[in-house]
Coordinates of C-alpha atoms in Angstrom, one line a residue:
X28 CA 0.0 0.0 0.0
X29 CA 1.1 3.6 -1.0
X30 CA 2.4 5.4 2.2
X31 CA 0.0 8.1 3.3
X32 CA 1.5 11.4 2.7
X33 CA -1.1 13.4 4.9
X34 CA -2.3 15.7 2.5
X35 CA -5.9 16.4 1.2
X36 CA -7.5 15.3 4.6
X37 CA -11.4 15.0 4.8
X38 CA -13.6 12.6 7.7
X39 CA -12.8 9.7 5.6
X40 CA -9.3 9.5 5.8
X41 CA -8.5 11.7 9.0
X42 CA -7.3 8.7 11.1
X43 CA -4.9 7.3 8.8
X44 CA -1.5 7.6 10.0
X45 CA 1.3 9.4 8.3
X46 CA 5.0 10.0 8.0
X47 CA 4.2 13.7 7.5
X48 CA 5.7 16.5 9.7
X49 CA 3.8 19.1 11.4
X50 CA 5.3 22.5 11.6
X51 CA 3.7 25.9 12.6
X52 CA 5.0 29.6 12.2
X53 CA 4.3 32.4 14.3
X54 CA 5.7 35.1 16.2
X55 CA 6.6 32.6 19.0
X56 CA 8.2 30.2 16.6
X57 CA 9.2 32.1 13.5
X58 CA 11.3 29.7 12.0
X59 CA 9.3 26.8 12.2
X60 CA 11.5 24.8 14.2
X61 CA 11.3 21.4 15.9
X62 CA 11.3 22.4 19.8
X63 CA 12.0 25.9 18.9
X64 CA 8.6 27.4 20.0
X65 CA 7.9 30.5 23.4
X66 CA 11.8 30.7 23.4
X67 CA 11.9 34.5 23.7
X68 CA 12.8 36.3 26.7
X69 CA 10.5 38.6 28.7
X70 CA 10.3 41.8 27.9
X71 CA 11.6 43.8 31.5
X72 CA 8.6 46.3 31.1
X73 CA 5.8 44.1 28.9
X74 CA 3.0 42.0 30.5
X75 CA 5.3 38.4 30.7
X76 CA 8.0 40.5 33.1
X77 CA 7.0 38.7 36.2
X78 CA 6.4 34.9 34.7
X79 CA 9.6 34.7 32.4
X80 CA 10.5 33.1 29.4
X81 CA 7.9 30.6 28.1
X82 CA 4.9 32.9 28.8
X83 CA 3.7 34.4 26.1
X84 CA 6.7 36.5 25.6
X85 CA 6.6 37.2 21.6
X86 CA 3.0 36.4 20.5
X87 CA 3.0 39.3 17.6
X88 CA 5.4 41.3 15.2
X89 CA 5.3 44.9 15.1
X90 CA 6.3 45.6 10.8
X91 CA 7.8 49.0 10.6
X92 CA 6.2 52.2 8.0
X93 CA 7.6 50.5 4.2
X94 CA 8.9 47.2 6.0
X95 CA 8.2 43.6 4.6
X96 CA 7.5 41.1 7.1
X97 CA 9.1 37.2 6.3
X98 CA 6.4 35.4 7.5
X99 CA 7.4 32.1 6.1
X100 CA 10.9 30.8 4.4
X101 CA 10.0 26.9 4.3
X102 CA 12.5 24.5 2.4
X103 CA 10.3 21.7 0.9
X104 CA 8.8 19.3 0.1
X105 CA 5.6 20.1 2.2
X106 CA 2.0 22.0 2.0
X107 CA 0.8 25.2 4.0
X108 CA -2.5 23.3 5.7
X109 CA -3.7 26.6 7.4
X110 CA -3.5 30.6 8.1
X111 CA -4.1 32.3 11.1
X112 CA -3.9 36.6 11.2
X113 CA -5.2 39.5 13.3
X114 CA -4.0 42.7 14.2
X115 CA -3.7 45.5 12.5
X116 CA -6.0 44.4 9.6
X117 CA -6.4 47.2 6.2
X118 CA -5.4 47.5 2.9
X119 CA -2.2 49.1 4.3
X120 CA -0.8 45.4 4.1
X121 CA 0.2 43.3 1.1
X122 CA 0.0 39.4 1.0
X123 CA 2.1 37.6 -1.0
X124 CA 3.7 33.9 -1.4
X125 CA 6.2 32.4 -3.3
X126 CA 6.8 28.8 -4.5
X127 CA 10.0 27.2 -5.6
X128 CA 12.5 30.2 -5.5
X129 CA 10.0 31.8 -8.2
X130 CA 10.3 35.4 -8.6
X131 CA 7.3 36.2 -9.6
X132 CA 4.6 36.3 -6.7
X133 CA 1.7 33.8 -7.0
X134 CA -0.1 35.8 -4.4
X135 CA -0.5 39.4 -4.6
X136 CA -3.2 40.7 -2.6
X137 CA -4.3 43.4 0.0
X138 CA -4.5 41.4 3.1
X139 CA -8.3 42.0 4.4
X140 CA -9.6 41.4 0.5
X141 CA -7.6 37.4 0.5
X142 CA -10.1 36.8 3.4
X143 CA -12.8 38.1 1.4
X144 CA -13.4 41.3 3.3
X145 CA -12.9 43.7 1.0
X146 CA -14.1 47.0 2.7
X147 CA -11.3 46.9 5.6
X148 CA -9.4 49.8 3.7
X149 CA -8.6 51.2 7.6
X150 CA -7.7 49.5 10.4
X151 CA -11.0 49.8 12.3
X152 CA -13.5 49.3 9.2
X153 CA -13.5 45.2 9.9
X154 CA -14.2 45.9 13.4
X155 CA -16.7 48.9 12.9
X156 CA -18.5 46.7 10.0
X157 CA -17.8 43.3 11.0
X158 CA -19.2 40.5 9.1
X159 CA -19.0 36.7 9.2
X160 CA -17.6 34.7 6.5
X161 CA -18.2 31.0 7.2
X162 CA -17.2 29.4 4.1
X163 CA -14.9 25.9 3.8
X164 CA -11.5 27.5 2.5
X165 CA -11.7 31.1 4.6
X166 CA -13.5 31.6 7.5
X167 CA -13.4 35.1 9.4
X168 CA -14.7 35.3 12.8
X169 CA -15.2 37.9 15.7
X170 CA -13.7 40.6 16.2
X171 CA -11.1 40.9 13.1
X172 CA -9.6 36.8 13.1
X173 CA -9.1 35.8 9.6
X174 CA -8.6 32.2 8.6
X175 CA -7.5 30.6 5.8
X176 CA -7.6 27.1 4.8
X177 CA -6.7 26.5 1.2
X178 CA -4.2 23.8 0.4
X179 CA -0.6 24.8 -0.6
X180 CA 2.1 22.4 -2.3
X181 CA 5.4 23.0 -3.0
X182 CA 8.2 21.0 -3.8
X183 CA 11.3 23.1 -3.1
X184 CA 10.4 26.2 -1.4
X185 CA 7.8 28.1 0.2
X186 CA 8.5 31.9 1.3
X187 CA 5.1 34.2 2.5
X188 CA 6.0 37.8 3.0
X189 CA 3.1 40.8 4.5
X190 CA 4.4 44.2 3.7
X191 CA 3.3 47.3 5.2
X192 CA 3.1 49.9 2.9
X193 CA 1.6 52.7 5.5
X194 CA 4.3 55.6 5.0
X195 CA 4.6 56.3 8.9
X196 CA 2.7 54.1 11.2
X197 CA 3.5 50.4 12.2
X198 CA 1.2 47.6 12.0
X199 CA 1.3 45.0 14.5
X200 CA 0.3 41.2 13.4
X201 CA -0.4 38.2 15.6
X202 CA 0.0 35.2 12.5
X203 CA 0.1 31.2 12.5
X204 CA 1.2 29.6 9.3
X205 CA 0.3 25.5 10.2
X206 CA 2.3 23.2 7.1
X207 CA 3.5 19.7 6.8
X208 CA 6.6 18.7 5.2
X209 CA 5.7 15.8 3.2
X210 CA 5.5 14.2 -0.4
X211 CA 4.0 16.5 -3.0
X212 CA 2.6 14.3 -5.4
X213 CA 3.6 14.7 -9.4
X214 CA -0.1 16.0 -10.1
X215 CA -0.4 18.6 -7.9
X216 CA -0.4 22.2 -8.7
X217 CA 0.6 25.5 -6.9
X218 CA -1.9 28.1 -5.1
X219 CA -2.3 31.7 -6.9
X220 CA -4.8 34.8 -6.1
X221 CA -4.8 37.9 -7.5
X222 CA -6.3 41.3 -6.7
X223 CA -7.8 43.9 -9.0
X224 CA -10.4 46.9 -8.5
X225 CA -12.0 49.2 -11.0
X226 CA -13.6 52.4 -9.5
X227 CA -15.2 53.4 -11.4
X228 CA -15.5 50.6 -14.0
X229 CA -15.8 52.3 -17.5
X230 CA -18.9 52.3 -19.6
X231 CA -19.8 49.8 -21.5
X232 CA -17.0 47.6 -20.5
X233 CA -16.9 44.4 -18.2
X234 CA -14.9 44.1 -15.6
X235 CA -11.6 42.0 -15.7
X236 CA -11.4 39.4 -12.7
X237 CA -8.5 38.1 -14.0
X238 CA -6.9 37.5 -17.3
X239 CA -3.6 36.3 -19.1
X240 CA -3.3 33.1 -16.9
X241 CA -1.1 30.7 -19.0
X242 CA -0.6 27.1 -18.7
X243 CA -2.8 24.2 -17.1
X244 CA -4.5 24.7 -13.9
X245 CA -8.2 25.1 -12.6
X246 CA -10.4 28.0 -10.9
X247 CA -11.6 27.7 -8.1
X248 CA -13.2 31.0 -6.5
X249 CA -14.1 34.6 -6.6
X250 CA -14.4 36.9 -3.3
X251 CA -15.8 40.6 -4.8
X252 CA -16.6 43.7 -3.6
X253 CA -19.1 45.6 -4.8
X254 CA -19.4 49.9 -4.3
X255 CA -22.8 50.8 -5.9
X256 CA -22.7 54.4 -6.5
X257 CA -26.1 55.3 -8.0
X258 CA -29.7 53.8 -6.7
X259 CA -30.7 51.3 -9.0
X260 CA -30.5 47.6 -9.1
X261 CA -26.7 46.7 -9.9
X262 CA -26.8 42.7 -10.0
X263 CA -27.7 41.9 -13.9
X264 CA -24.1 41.0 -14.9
X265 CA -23.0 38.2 -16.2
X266 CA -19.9 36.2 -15.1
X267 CA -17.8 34.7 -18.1
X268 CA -14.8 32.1 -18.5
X269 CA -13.5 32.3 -21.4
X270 CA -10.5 29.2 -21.6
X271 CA -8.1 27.2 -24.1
X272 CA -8.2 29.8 -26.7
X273 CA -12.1 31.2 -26.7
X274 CA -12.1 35.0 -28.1
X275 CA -15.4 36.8 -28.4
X276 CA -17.6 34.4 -26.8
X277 CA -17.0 32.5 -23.4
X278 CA -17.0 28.8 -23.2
X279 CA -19.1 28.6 -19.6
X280 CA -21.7 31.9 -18.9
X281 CA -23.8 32.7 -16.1
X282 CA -26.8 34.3 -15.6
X283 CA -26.8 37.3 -12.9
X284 CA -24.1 37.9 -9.9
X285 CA -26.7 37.1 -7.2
X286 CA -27.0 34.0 -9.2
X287 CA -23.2 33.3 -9.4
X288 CA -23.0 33.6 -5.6
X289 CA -26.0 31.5 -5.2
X290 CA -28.7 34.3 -4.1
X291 CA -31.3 34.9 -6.9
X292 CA -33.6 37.8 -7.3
X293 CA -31.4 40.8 -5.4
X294 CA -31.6 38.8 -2.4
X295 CA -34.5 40.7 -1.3
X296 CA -36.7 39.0 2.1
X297 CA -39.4 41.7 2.9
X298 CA -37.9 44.1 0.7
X299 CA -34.5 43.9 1.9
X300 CA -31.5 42.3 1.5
X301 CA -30.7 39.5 3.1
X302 CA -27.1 38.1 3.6
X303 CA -25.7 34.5 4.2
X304 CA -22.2 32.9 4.5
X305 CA -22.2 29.2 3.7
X306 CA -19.5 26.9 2.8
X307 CA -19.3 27.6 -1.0
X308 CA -20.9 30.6 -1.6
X309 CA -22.2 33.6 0.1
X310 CA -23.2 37.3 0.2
X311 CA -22.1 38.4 3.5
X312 CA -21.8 41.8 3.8
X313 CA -24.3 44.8 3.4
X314 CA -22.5 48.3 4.1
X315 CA -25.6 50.7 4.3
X316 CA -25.2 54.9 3.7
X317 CA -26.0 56.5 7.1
X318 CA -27.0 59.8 5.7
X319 CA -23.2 61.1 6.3
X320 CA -19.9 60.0 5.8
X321 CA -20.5 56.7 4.3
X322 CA -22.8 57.4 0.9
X323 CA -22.7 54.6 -0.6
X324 CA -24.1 50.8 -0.8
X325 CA -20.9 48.5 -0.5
X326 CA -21.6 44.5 -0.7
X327 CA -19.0 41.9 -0.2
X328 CA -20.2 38.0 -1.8
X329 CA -17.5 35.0 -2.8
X330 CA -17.7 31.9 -4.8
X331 CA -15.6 29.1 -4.0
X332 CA -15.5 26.1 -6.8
X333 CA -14.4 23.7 -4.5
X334 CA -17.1 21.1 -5.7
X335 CA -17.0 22.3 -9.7
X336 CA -14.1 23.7 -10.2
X337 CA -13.2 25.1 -13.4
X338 CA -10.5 23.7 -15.6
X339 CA -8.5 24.9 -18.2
X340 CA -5.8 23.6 -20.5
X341 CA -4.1 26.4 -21.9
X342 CA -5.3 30.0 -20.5
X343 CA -8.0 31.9 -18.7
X344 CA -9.4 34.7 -18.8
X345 CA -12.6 35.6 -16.2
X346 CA -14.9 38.6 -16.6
X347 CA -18.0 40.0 -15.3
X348 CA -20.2 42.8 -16.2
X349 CA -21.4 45.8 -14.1
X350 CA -25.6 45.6 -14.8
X351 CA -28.4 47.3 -14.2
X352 CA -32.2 48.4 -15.2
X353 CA -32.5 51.8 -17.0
X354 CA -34.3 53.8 -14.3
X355 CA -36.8 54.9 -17.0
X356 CA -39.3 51.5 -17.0
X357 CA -40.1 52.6 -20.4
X358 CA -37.6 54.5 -21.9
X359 CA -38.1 53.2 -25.2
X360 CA -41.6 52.2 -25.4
X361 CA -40.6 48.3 -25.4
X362 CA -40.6 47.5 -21.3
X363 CA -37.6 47.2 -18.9
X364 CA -34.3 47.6 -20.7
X365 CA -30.7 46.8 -19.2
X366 CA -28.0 49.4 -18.8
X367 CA -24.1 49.5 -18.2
X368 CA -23.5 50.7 -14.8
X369 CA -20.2 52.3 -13.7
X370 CA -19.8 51.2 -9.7
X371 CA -16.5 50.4 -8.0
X372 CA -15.9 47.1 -8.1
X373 CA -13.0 45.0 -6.4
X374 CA -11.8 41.2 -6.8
X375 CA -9.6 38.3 -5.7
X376 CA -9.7 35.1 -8.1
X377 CA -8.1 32.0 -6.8
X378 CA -7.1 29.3 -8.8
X379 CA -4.2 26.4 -9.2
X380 CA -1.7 26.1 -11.8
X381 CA 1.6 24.7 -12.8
X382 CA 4.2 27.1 -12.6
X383 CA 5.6 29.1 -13.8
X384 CA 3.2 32.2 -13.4
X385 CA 2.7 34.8 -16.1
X386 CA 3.5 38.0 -14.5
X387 CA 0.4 40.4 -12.7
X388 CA -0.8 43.7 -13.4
X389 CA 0.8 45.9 -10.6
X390 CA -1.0 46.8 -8.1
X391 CA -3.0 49.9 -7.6
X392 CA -1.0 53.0 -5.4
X393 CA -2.0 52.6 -2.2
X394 CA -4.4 55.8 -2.1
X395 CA -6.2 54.1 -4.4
X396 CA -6.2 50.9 -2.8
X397 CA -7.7 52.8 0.6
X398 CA -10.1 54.6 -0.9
X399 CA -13.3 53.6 1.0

């Protein structure tokens, strides 16, 4: 019988034994060493001064104004299993991993919009406008503790880095980063997400998710944010995959985002909307305008094809449109007719590949990536 090598771990397999390592990464431990955990001395003025070494003398990082943070510097072969992070949570800070010595990140992403909370642009906005997501690969719970549990081979090398780009204050991060150092089979491919935002998108053109992916791999979710800067119903758009070499017209098509996240009809119980977080799929965020500051709707949803996910050969490229209803009911004479809409509208697509990974769009300056 094939050894076990630990990986891909569900109720049916959970007591096999295993060879596999476990390792775990944190402020307390952030080498990953075997027996190198609470090794740090006390502090002579912080709260561990009168127990001593071993009591909780290092549990966060403080990452200094333009600093990068090396969360993780793994030699392989092994898999991250799980993510744990709180602290200082905004768009200040930038997520991104590397596998096998590549250059090229395969995650590039504001840290609060990887967990699928997009509208933590500040520190306090997941706290102020907290919402749970309670989905199979992230979960984020009360008050700001994000969790990730996407699967994450590599074979040589594995090196996670969280840079602050705040110009003059520092952001202080309690992290876990749980791995095994096992087999990688031949078959399996490496982890990417990438962030993008349009605001506003321009008329009459979809919005781009993602595009020039190259090489073999498969989709497998969407977290979006959604601004919605005028009053009408904003949900019409379709979501498209176009793969393996499809130009004008997308091999798979779907039929409204409400759909897409697996709402239908603008979510609406009693004439409002009504949000969810389920394993899949969810729309778990309503932002409402309170007549001052904030003067705009702001949704957060995700899609995770964990079940179905989407496979291509060759290339992908993933768009969706901004849609709406004319607010005219009968601007033409002919009955409801649909509209381009121009909202601000952010994204994260996460899929698998073989490396290596075409290179992304940079990202936005950081006043843009802030802006509420």
């Amino acid at each position: 019988m094939t050894p076990f090598n630990g990986l891909n771990l569900h109720l049916g397999n959970l007591s096999r034994l295993s060879s596999a390592q476990s390792r775990s990464i944190s402020a307390e431990n952030p080498r990953g060493e075997r027996g190198g955990g609470a090794r740090a001395e006390a502090d002579p003025n912080g709260p561990s001064r009168h127990l001593g070494r071993g009591w909780k003398c290092r549990p966060a990082v403080s990452i200094d104004p333009g600093e990068t943070l090396e969360m993780a510097d793994i030699q392989g072969p092994g898999a991250i299993q799980s993510i744990w992070i709180t602290g200082s949570v905004s768009r200040n800070l930038i997520l991104r991993m590397y596998w096998d010595d590549q250059q090229q990140p395969a995650v590039e992403v504001p840290l609060p919009d990887f967990f699928a909370v997009p509208w933590a642009t500040r520190e306090d906005d997941l706290k102020d406008h907290f919402a749970q997501v309670s989905a199979l690969p992230i979960v984020v719970n009360p008050g700001c503790g994000l969790n990730c549990f996407w699967q994450m081979p590599f074979r040589r090398h594995c090196r996670i880095t969280l840079e602050n780009q705040h110009p003059a204050q520092a952001q202080r991060c309690f992290y876990q980063v749980n791995y095994t150092l096992t087999d990688v089979p031949d078959a399996a491919a490496y982890f990417h997400a990438q962030f993008r935002r349009a605001n506003p998108v321009p008329y009459g053109e979809e919005y781009s998710i993602v595009d020039g992916i190259r090489g073999r791999g498969h989709y497998v979710g969407t977290s979006l944010g959604w601004g919605v800067l005028d009053d009408r119903w904003w949900g019409e758009g379709e979501i498209k995959f176009f793969m393996d070499g499809d130009a004008e017209f997308p091999t798979i098509c779907g039929t409204g985002t409400e759909d897409y996240v697996g709402g239908s009809y603008d979510w609406s119980v009693a004439g409002e909307y009504r949000t969810y977080t389920t394993p899949f799929l969810g729309m778990h965020q309503v932002i409402k305008p309170d007549g001052h500051m904030l003067n705009k709707h702001r949704h957060a949803m995700y899609r995770f094809h964990v079940l179905d996910p989407i496979r291509f050969q060759r290339d992908l490229r993933v768009t969706i449109q901004d849609l709406g209803f004319h607010p005219d009911r009968d601007f033409d004479g002919k009955g409801k007719l649909f509209m381009a809409r121009q909202d601000d509208i952010c994204s994260v697509a996460y899929w698998y590949q073989a490396l290596p990974t075409a290179p992304f769009p940079e990202l936005p300056d950081r006043m843009f990536l802030t802006l509420p």
